[in-house]
Short mmCIF file of C-alpha atoms and ligand atoms in Angstrom, two decimals:
data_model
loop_
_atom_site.label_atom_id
_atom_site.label_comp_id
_atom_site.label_asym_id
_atom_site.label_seq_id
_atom_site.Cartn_x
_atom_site.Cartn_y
_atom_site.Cartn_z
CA UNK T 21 -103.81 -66.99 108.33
CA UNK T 22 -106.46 -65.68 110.64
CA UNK T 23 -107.51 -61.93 110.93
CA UNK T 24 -109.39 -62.07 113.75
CA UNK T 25 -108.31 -61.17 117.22
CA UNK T 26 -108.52 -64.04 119.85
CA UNK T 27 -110.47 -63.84 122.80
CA UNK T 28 -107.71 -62.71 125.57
CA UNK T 29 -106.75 -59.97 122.67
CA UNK T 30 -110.24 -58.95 122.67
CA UNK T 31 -110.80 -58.45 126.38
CA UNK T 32 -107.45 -56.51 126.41
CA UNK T 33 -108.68 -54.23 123.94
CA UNK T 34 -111.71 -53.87 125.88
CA UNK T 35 -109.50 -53.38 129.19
CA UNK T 36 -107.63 -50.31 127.74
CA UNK T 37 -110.23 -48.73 125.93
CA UNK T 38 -112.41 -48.40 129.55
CA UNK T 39 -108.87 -46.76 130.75
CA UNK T 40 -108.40 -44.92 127.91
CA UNK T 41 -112.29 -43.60 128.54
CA UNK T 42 -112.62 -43.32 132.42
CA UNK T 43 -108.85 -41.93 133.63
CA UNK T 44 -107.32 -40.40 130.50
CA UNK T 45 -109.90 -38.38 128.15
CA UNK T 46 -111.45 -36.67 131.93
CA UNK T 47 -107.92 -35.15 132.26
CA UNK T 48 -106.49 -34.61 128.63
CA UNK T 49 -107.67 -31.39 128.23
CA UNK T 50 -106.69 -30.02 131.41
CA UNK T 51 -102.70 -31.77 130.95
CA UNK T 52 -102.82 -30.43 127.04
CA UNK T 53 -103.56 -26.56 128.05
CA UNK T 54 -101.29 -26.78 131.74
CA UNK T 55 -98.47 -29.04 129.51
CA UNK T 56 -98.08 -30.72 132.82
CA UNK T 57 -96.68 -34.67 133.58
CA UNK T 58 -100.14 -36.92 134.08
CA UNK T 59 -98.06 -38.59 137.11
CA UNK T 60 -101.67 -39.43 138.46
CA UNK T 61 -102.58 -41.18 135.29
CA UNK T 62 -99.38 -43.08 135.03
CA UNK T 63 -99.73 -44.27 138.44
CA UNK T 64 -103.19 -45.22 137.76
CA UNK T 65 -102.04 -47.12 134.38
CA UNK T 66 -99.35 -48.91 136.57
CA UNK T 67 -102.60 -50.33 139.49
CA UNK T 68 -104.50 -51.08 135.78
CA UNK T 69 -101.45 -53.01 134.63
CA UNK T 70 -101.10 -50.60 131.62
CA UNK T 71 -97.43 -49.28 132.36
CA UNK T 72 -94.09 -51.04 133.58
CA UNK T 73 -92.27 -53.92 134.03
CA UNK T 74 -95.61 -56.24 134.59
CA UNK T 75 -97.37 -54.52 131.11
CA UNK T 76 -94.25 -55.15 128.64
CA UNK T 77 -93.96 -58.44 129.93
CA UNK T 78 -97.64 -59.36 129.23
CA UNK T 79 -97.57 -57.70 125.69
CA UNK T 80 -93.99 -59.22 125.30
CA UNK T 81 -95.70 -62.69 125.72
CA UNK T 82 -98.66 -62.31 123.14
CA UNK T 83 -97.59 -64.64 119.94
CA UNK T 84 -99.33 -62.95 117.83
CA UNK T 85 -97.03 -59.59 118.79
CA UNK T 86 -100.98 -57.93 119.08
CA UNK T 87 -101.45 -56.72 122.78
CA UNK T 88 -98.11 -54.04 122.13
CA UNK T 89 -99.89 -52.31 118.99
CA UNK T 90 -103.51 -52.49 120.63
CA UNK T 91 -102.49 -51.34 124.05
CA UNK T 92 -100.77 -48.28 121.66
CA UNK T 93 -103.77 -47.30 119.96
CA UNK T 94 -105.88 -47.24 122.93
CA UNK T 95 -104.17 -45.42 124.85
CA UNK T 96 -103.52 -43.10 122.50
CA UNK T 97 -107.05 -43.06 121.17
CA UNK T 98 -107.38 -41.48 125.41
CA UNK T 99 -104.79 -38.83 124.81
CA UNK T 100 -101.40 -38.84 122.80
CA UNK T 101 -99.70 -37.04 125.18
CA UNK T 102 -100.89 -38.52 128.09
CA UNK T 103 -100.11 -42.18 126.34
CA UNK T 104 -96.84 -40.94 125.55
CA UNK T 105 -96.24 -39.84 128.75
CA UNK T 106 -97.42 -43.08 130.63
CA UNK T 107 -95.39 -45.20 128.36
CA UNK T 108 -92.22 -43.05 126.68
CA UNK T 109 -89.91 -44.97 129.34
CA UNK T 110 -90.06 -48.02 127.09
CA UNK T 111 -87.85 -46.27 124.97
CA UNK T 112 -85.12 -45.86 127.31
CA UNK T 113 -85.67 -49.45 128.63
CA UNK T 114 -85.43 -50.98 124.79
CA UNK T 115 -82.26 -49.27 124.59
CA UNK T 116 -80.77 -50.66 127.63
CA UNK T 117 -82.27 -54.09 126.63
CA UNK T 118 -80.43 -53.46 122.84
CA UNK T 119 -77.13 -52.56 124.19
CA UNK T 120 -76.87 -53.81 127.92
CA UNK T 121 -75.36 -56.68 129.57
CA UNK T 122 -77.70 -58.85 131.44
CA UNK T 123 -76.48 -57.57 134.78
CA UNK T 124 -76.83 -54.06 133.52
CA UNK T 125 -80.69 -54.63 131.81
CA UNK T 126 -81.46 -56.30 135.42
CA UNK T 127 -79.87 -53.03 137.42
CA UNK T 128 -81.14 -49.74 135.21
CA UNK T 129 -84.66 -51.29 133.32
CA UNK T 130 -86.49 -51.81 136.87
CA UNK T 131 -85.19 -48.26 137.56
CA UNK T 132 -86.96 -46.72 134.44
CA UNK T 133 -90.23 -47.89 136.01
CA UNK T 134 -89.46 -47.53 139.48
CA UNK T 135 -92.12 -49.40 142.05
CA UNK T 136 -95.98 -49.43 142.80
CA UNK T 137 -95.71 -46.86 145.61
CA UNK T 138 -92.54 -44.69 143.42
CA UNK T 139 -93.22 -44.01 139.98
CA UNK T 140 -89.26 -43.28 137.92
CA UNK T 141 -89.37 -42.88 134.64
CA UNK T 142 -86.68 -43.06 131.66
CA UNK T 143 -85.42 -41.15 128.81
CA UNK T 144 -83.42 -41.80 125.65
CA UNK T 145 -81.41 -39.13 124.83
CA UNK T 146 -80.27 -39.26 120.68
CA UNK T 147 -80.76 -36.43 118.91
CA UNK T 148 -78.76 -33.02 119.11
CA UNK T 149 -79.70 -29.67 116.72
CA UNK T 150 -77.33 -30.85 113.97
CA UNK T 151 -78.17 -34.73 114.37
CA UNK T 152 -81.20 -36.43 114.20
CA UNK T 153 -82.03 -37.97 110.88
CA UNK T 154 -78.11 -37.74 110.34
CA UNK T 155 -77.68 -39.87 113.47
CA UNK T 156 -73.71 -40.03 112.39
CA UNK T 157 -73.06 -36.70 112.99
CA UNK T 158 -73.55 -36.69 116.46
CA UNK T 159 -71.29 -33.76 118.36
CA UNK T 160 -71.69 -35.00 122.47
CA UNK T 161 -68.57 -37.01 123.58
CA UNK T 162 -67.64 -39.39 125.92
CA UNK T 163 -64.23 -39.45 127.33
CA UNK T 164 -62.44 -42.11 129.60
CA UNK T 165 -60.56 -40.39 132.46
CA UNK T 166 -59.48 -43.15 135.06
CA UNK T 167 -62.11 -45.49 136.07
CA UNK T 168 -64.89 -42.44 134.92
CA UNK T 169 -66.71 -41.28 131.98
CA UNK T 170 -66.72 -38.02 131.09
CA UNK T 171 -69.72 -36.71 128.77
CA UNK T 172 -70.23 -33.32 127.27
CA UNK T 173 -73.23 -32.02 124.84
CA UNK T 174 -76.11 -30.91 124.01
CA UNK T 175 -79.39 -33.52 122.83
CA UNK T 176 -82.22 -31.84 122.23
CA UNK T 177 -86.06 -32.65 121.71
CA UNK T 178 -85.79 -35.23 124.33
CA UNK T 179 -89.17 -37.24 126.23
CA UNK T 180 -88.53 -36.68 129.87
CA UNK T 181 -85.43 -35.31 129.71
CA UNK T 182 -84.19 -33.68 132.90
CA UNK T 183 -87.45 -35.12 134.54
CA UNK T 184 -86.19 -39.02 133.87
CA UNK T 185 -84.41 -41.03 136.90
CA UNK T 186 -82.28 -43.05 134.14
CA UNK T 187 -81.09 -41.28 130.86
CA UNK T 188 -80.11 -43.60 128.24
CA UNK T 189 -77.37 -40.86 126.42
CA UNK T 190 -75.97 -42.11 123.10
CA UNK T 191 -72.55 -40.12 122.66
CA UNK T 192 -69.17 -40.36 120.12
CA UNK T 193 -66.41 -42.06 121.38
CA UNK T 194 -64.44 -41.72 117.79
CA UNK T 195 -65.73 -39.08 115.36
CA UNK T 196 -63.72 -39.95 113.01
CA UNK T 197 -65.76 -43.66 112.69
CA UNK T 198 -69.32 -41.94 112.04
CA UNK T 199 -72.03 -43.93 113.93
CA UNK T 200 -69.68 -46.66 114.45
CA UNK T 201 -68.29 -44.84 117.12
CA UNK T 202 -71.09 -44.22 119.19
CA UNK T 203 -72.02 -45.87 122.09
CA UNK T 204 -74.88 -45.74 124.74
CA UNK T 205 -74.49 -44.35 128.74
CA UNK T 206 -76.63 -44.83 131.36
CA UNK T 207 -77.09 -41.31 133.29
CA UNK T 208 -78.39 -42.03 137.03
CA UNK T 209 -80.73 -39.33 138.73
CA UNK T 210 -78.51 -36.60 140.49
CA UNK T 211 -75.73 -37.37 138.49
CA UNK T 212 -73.62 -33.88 138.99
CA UNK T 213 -73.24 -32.49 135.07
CA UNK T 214 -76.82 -32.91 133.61
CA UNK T 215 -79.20 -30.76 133.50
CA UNK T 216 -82.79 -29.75 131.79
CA UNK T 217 -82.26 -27.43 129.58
CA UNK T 218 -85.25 -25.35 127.72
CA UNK T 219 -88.46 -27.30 128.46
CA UNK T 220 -90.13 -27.07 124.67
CA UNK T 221 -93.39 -25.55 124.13
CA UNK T 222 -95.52 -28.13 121.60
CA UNK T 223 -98.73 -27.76 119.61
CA UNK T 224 -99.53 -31.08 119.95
CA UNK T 225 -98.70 -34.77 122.78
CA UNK T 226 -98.32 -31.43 125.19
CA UNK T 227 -99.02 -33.73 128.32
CA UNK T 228 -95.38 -35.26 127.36
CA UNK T 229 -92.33 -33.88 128.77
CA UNK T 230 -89.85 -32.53 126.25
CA UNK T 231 -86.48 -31.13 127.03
CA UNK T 232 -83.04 -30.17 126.17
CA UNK T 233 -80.53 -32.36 128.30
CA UNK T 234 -77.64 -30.56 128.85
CA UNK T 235 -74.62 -32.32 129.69
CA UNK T 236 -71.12 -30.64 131.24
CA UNK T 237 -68.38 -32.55 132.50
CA UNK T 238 -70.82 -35.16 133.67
CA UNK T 239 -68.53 -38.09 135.07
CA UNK T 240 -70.51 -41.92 135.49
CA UNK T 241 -68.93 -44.70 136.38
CA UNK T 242 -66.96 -46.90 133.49
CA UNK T 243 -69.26 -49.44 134.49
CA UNK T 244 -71.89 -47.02 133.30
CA UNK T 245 -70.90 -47.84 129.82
CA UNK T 246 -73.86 -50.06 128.15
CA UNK T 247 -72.17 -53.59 126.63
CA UNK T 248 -68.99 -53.28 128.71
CA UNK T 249 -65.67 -51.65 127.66
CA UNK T 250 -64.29 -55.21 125.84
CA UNK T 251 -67.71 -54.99 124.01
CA UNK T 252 -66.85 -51.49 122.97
CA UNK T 253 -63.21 -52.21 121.97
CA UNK T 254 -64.22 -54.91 119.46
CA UNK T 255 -66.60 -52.97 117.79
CA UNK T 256 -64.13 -50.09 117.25
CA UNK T 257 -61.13 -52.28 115.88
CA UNK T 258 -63.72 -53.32 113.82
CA UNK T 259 -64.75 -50.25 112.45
CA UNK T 260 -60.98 -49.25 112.26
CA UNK T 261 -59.69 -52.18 110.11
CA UNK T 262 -62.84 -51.40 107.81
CA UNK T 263 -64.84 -54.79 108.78
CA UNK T 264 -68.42 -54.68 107.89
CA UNK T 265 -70.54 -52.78 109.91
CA UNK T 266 -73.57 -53.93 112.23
CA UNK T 267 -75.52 -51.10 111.15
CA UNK T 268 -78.22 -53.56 109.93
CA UNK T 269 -78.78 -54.75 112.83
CA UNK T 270 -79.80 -50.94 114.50
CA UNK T 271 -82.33 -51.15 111.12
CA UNK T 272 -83.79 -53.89 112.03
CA UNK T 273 -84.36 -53.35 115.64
CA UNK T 274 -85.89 -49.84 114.34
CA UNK T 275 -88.15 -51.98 112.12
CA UNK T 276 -89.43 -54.26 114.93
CA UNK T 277 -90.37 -50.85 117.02
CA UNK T 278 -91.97 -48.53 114.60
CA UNK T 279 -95.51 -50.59 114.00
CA UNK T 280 -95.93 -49.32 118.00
CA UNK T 281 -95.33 -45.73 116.71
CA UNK T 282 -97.88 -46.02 113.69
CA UNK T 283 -100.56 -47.90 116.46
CA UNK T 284 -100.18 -44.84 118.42
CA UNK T 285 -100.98 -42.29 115.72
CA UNK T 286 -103.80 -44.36 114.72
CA UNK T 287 -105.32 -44.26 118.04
CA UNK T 288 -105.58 -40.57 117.31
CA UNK T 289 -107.44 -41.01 113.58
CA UNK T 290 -110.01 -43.44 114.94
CA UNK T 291 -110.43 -41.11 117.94
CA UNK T 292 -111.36 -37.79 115.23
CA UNK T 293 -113.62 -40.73 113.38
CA UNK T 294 -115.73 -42.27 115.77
CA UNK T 295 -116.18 -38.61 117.08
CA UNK T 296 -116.65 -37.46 113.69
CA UNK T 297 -119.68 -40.10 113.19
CA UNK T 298 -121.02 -39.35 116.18
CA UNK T 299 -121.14 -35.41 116.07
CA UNK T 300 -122.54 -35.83 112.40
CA UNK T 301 -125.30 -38.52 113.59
CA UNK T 302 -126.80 -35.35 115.49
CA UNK T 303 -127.10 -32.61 112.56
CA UNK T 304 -129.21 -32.00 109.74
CA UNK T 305 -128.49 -30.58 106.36
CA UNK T 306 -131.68 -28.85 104.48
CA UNK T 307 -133.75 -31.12 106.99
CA UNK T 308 -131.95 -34.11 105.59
CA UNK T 309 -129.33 -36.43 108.43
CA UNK T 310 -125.86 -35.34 108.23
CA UNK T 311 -124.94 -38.63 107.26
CA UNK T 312 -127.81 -39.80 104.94
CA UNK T 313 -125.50 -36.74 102.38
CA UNK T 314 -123.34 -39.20 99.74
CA UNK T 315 -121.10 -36.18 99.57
CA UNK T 316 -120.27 -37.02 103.24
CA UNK T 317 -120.34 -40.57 102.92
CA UNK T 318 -117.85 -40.48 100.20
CA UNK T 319 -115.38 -38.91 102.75
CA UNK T 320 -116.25 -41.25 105.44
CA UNK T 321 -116.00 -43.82 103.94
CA UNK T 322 -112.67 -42.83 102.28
CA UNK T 323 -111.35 -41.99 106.44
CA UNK T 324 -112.49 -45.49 107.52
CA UNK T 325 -110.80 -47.35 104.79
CA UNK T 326 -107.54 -45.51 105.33
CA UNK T 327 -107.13 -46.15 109.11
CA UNK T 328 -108.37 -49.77 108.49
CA UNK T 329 -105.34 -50.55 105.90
CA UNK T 330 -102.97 -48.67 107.73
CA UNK T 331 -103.85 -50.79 110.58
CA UNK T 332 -103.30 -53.69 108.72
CA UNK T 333 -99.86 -52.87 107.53
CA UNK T 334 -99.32 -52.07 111.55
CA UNK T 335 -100.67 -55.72 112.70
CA UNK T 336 -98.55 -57.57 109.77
CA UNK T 337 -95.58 -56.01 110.76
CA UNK T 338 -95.74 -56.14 114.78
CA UNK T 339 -96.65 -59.89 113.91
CA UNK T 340 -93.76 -60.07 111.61
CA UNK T 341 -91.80 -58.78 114.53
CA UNK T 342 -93.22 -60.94 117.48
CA UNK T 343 -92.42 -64.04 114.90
CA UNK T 344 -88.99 -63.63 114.07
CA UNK T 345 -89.99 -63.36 110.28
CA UNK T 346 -87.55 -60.39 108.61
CA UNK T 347 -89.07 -56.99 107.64
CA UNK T 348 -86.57 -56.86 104.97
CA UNK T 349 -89.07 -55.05 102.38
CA UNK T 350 -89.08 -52.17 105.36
CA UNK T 351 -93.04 -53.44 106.88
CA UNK T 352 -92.25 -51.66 109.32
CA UNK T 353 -91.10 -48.25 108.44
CA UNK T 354 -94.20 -48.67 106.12
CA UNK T 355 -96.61 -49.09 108.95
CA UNK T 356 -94.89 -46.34 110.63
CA UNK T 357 -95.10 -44.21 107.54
CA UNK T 358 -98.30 -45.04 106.23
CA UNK T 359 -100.20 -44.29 109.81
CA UNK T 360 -98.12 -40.88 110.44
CA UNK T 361 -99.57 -39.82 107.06
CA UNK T 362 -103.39 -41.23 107.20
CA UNK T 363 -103.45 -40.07 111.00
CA UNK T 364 -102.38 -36.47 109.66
CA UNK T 365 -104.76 -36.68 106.66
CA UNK T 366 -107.69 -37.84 108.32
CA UNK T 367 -107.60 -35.11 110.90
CA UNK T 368 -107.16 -32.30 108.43
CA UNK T 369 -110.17 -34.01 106.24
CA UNK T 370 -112.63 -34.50 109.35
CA UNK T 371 -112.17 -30.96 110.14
CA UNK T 372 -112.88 -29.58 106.78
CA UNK T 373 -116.18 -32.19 106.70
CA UNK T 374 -117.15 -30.65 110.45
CA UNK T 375 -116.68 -26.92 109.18
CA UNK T 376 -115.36 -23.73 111.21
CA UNK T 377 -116.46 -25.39 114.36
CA UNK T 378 -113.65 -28.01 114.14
CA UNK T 379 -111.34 -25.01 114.19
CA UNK T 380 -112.67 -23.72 117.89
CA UNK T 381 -111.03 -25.10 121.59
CA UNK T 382 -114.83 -26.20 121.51
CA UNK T 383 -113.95 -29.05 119.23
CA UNK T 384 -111.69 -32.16 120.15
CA UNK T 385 -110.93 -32.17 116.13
CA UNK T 386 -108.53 -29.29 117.08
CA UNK T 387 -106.56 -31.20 119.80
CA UNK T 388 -106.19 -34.35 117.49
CA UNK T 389 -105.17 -32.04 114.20
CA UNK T 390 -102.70 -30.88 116.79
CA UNK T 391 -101.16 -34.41 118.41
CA UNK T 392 -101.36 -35.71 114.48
CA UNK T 393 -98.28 -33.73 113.81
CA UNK T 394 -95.33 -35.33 115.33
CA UNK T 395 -95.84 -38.99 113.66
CA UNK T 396 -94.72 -37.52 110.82
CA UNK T 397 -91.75 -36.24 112.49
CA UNK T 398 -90.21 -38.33 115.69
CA UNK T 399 -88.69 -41.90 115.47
CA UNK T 400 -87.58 -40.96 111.81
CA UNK T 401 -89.39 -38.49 109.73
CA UNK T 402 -91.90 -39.37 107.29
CA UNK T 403 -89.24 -38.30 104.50
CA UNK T 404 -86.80 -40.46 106.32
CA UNK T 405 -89.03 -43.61 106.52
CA UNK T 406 -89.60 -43.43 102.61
CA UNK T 407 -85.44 -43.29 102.13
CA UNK T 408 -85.67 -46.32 104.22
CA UNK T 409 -88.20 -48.37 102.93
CA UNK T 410 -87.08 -47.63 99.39
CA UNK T 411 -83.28 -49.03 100.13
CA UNK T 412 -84.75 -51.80 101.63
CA UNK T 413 -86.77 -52.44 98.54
CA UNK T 414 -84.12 -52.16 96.38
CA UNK T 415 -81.75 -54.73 98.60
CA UNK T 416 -84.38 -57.18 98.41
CA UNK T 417 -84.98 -56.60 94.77
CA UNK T 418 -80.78 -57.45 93.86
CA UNK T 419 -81.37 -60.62 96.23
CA UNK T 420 -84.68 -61.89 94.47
CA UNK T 421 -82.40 -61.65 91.24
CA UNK T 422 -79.23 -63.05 92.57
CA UNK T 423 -81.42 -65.96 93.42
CA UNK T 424 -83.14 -66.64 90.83
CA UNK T 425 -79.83 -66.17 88.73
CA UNK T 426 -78.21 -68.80 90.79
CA UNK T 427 -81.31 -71.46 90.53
CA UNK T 428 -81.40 -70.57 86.58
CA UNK T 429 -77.74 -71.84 86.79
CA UNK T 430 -78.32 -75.32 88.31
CA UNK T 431 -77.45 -74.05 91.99
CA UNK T 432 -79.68 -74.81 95.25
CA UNK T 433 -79.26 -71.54 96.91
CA UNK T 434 -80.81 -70.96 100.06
CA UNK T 435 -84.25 -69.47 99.70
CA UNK T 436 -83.25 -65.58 100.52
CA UNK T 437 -85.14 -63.96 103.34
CA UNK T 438 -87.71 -62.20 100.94
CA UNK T 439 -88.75 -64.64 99.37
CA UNK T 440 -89.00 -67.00 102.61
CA UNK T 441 -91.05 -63.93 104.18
C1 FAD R 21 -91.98 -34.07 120.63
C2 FAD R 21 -90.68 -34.70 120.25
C3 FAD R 21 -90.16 -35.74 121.04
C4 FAD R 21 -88.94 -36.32 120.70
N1 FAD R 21 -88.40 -37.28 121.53
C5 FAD R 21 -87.13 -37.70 121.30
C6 FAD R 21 -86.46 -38.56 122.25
O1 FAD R 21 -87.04 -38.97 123.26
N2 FAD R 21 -85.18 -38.91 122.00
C7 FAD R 21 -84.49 -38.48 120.90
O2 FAD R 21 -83.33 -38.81 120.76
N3 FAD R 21 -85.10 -37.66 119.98
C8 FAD R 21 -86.38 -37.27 120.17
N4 FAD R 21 -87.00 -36.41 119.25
C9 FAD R 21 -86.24 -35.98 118.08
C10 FAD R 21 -86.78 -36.54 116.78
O3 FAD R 21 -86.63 -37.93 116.72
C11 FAD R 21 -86.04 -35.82 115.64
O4 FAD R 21 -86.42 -34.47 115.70
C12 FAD R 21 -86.37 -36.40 114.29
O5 FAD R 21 -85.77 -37.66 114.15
C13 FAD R 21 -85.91 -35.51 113.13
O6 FAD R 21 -84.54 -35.26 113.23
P1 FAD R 21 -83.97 -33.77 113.12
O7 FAD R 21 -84.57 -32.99 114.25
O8 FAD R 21 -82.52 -33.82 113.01
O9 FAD R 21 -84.58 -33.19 111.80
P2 FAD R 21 -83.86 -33.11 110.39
O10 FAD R 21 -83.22 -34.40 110.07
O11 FAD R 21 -83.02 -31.88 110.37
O12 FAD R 21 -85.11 -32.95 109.44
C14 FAD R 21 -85.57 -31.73 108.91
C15 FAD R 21 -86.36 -32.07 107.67
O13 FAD R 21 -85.48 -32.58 106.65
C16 FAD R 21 -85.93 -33.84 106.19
N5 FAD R 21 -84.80 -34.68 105.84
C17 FAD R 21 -83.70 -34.94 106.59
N6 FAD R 21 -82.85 -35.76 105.94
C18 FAD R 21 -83.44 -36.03 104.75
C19 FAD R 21 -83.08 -36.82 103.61
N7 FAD R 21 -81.92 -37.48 103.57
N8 FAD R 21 -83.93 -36.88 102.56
C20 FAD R 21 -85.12 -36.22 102.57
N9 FAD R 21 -85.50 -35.43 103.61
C21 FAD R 21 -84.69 -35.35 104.68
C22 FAD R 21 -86.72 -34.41 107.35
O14 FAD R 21 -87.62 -35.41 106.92
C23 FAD R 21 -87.41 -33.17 107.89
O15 FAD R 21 -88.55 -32.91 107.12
C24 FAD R 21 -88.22 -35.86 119.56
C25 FAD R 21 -88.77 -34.83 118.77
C26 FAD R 21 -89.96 -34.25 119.10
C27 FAD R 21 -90.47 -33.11 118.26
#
């Protein structure tokens, strides 16, 4: 076991904090009060290596799983919603990758990045006003007519919908089979039948797009169909004849890709500490330095110790990813959950240490209070996480004793995946 990052880790850290420093925090403010698309940063990220096809195949190859979650947090450590803004086309491109062919990943991923001298960008469209924890009850069909598509609905709270050049839209094909009925539809740009609906005003990651996508009698190609029709056939008669369902495989790949949520919201906390430490460094209480006052150092030290084990659970868990090992205890829902939280809590606590000032536009406390929000509420509420992890607790738990009831019997089971993890 070795805690330490390596060398190339180190440098890349390095790398994206000097981004994160010289093109993201000179523009944050002015993207957070305009709530406009940072295309100049993203095109700067892509000539720094920090966004597209080149960046997720450089953090794909890191063994460790590392460069993913540290490219996250300092980036986001820059600006959440810039970060979000330069990078929320991975999620459209993991979905493609989940669910996609190889000839369709190798068509529509490129296209969620676009080129050097044409920036695209993607967006994966889930969640609808009655449907977003409750995935199952999703209302926008699909419907084959001929050799076309036709999808109707409404998603809401989408990244870069209506701005994207490839929407990833997951729709019901058979509402009577709950989430086993679902499948995933790549959307190209022009594509007559979509449109951005009401562009959301945020308090918080306001340099990232979010939209309604509105879709009405939009007709794609069959081919447009992510996994192929035969793919999609099988996993209905499936569902139909009451087979067991693959839904543990969804929870796993949400496992693998939450420790690059909870990295993100970190980036915030230890952006609202080291400024914290900083501003307090430079003032004086009854003649005495700010941070000379146990009283403060209490709460400090409480902050630093929070972000450092949340980061923790984030590394284990993007490792545990990277490595094939299985997060079956939910590591990384925990991550997820446990950095949404401390993130939130450590903003909220800084500004009570920093007083009435950290309440003022003066104060970057208020803009990080502000981005904290959301990772406690998108990819899977903080309420939701805490269902999850729990269940998967409880699974492991009745394995453990199945186990151990088998060995106590004489058997050689298998050692079950908790206990090999
Ligand atoms: C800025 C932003 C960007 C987003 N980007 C995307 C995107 O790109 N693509 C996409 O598809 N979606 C996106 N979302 C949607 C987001 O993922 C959902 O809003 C989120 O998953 C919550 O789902 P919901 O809106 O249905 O809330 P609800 O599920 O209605 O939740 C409301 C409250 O009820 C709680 N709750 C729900 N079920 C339970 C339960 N069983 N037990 C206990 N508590 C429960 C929740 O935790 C929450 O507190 C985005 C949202 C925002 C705000």
């Amino acid at each position: 076991m070795d805690f330490a990052l390596n060398d190339e880790q180190r440098e890349f850290r390095d790398h994206c904090r000097r981004f994160a420093r010289e093109v993201i925090r000179p523009v944050a403010r002015k993207h957070d009060a305009e709530e406009s698309t940072p295309w100049e940063v993203i095109r700067e990220a892509r000539a720094w290596g920090l966004n597209g096809l080149d960046h997720i195949q450089r953090t794909g190859q890191d063994r460790d799983g590392q460069l993913g979650v540290i490219a996250a947090e300092e980036m986001h450590w820059g600006c959440a919603g810039i970060a979000l803004a330069v990078n929320g086309s991975g999620l459209a491109a993991a979905g493609i990758a989940a669910s996609g062919s190889p000839e369709q990943i190798a068509r529509w991923v490129p296209q969620c990045f676009g080129s050097d001298e044409e920036i695209k960008l993607g967006a994966y469209a889930v969640t609808e006003a009655q449907a977003g924890s409750d995935v199952k009850s999703l209302r926008t069909t699909a419907k084959l007519d001929g050799d076309e598509w036709v999808l109707d609905g409404t998603k809401v709270f989408i990244t870069n919908g209506g701005i994207a050049d490839v929407h990833v839209v997951v729709a019901t094909v058979d509402s009577a089979l709950g989430h086993r009925g679902q499948a995933s539809f790549v959307i190209g740009k022009g594509t007559p039948g979509l449109e951005q609906g009401k562009k959301e005003t945020k308090i918080g990651i306001r340099a990232s797009h979010t939209a309604e996508v509105v879709l009405e009698n939009c007709r794609i190609p069959a081919e447009n169909l992510l996994g192929g029709m035969d793919k999609l056939n099988r996993k209905l008669e499936r569902a139909r004849s009451g087979q067991k369902s693959g839904a543990s495989n969804a929870l796993a790949t949400f496992e693998i890709t939450r420790p690059m949520v909870g990295a993100s919201a970190l980036g915030i906390a230890q952006a609202a500490y080291e400024w914290t430490l900083e501003y307090l460094d430079g003032q004086t209480i009854e003649s005495r330095p700010a941070l000379k006052e146990q009283r403060i150092q209490q709460v400090l030290a409480d902050v630093a110790t929070e972000i450092d084990s949340a980061r923790l659970l984030v590394q284990r868990a993007s490792w545990m990813g990277r490595n094939g090992v299985p997060m079956s205890g939910g590591q990384g829902s925990m991550s997820k959950l446990k950095a949404g939280d401390v993130t939130m809590w450590a903003t909220t606590t800084l500004m009570d240490l920093v007083g009435p000032y950290a309440q003022t536009a003066d104060c970057p406390l208020e803009k990080w209070f502000r981005d904290a929000k959301i990772y406690q509420l998108f990819e899977g509420t903080a309420q939701v996480q805490r269902l999850v992890i729990s269940r998967m607790q409880a699974q492991e738990y009745r394995e453990r004793l199945e186990w151990a009831g088998e060995l106590a019997a004489g058997g050689a089971p298998a050692t079950p995946v908790s206990a090999a993890a």
